[in-house]
Amino acid sequence: MAVNKRLRKRLGDAYDPIPNRTAAEAATEAITPTQQSSDEESMLQHEREPEEPVGNDELHASDLGAARSEGLFPAADEDNQSARREDIAEDDVDEAGADPGIALNMRRDPWLAVTTIMCMLLYIQYKFNTLFATIVGMLLFISRANHTIFAMCSRIGLSISRSDVLRKLHEIAKDSQKRLDDWIMQNPDGPFDGKVVFDNVNKMARAWDPTLGHRNILRCGTSAIVIKLEDVPEGALRLSPLLENIASNARSKLTVEELKKDINWAHVRGIGTGHILRTLVKHVPALQRHNSNVEHLFSESYAVHRLRLRKSDITSLRCSGANEATTAGVNEALQDVYDAQLKLSDERLEDSILIVGGDQLSVDRTRKLQRAVLKGGTNAECGRFLRPQLELWHTKWNNGKNIVQLNWAPTIEAGTFGLRHDCELLQRQLNPTKCDFYPMHGLLEVRFEALTLEGIRLLCEEYTGVVYPASDNLLDCLEKYFGKDGPLADHCFDCLEDMARTLYNRYYTETACDHSEHDDKWTEARYGPSAAFAPSARLASTADRVIANNVNFLRAVLWYLEFCTAVAVGDMGRVWEIIKIWRFSFWGCGATNYGNEMLELACNFLYEFSEKLRITFLNNWLVNPSGLPGHWQECDLLLEHYNYWIKLLFNAKSLDFDSKFLRECVSFNLRGFNDLRDRFRDIFRTTKSGGRHTPASIAADINKLGEHYRRDMVLVFHRGRTQSYTVVNEFSRGFNKLDGGQLDTFLQRTSREPFRVTPEELEDLEAEEERIPANPITVVNGVSSLQEFSTAILNEQTAP
């Protein structure tokens, strides 16, 4: 009998059945045919000998459980699964082409195998014993299994048929509706304690053999989820106080100076210093001992309104065929939600607020709907009970787009520095017009960190007088300064914080941008040593356009990254402080639609919302599907993932989004699908395949940029240094626009017609089936992470 190669490799000399022999003796000695035959007969005789009876002629599940608990059926060892997979992959067949042999490590759990077989046999014997087969059928449906796989699994009793799965899903939808009704009727006379988030969903039904009468069709619809409101003060959702405040027209008193005065600049300076420290601790191993002190700044010193850690209660609603991009479509979609599905009566809505969240287009159409029916009778008929809430992920993404477009040089030529130059230096691909989220966020973050670390290196040279050779890369230089026996090895945290504060004042403020444009204001006492003048400088110019561009970049990206990390840790107070700044930034970037939304929020929070309603908005602006710290995310991003699943299971070209299949079988059961998948994975103890990878190290990218920054002295003042483009100060420009009449125009329009906003151009509804939504940014131990998309995002690991 041939011996498996893997068996020989594992056992080596120990494989010899006769002990006390050398390897040479074992190799030369042959077993006679008589001996071999005798050994085989002995083995067969041993296999024919009956075992001791267990007291019953039948084997029950309890016996298998007891046998497993005594170690007779060892369970699969999860820690060694990866090693086993490697063993399986190699040497499955020996040189002689014989059978693979016996694997020494058990890869399969006999208990699970026997239990599964018993469930199959019971289903074959008794057709109503369908629990296990139903679960398998549901899993096949979620996995988009082919009809042939369904038929095969159903044939052998492993699964129910696909038609039975669809019938079961309709029954589950009825149960989901009952649970939703029970929640709604917990307080039948009071305001509904839920928040609706809705968005458009579309999918291209492609005609693979197009003709004049058979073409590609873009099917549009609307999806929605409802999230249970948490930490709502008593009476916060009453409508009458809000309508009284709106009717008083207090918003007409709003001024540009009041908007600017509302910003807490001391807090902004503090978090700016904190982000510099966080970048330094992240990339310099010698300073990681200060990590707890840095995180204490964010969790305690600069914390404003941290949300109570909780797992959000999320229910997916039925999708509809309404086109949310139009006002009539929004009316149809919202009526389907609060009337047909939530079954909220007009009496209940007469003096209550229903928060409806969405992106800028959804909020715009909702307000236009309210203006269209403003002359109705009751609050329910007029839609006054609807309170649109601008969700934050699309807002954040649009701010990132604005930063890229402002900092993108039209051409690249010798001596032109900036975002586009660094993007090409790192050989990254980014379309500044489309600006996909993953490459945009990664490029902004790595350039921000590289510029910050280069600024720290310059400060180290000033403080110590020690200049390391240019051949040393940026991160190695910093490690030498702060590492063992380095000139700053004994630097305490307070000294490090002072250094970060100095760097913030040099490169992250409006004042620094203003001073970089006038050499008489850029003093060495404040900004450090300067170069003589640029070789190509024009004598009439006193500015350093390179530094001015970098200051405007660093300041804007600092606010963007603060927004991202504050969302992840669930500090809505810090998020709100950035929104106060973006009231000006969006106007300065030319994004007037989002600029109007920022002004609308300012009027709401300053004049129209009661204190209780403000707290309710802040407490429920984010969602946490897992209940884990650092895993908060925006509601509209969560809905994007639900939309992805709806389109993934949209498997019939002839169906619309209001078809019974998509409404009942798919969209209404999305949360249950993910719970089922989690349960099934736990039962079979399989490794969760979330599609997550170890984050790639950006050390080489930072060193590459650091080499360029040091060689071209991009953070050292050069009198008269010019660039082919100018990065504008979007905050200052936005202030000037509002002060120049845009704020007055907004107030006159919204005071006269409270529900009117600037029309938004239709978004490009071209369906992109390959496009998948971004993952939320998480922050764990102060380190932010953006993983590539995982289809398991909705059933993320939950807190114990």
Coordinates of N, CA and C in Angstrom, one line a residue, residues 17 27 32 93 327 360 411 525:
P17 N 6.8 1.1 11.4 CA 6.0 0.3 12.3 C 6.8 -0.5 13.2
A27 N 14.7 0.8 5.4 CA 14.6 1.0 4.0 C 14.9 -0.3 3.2
T32 N 7.6 -9.8 3.9 CA 7.3 -11.0 3.0 C 5.8 -10.9 2.8
V93 N -1.7 13.7 -3.6 CA -1.5 12.4 -4.3 C 0.0 12.1 -4.3
T327 N -40.1 65.6 -7.1 CA -41.0 65.9 -5.9 C -42.2 65.0 -5.8
Q360 N -28.6 65.4 0.2 CA -29.1 66.7 -0.1 C -30.3 66.7 -1.1
T411 N -2.4 71.8 -14.8 CA -1.3 71.2 -15.6 C -0.2 70.9 -14.6
A525 N 10.8 84.7 13.9 CA 10.5 84.5 15.3 C 9.2 83.6 15.4

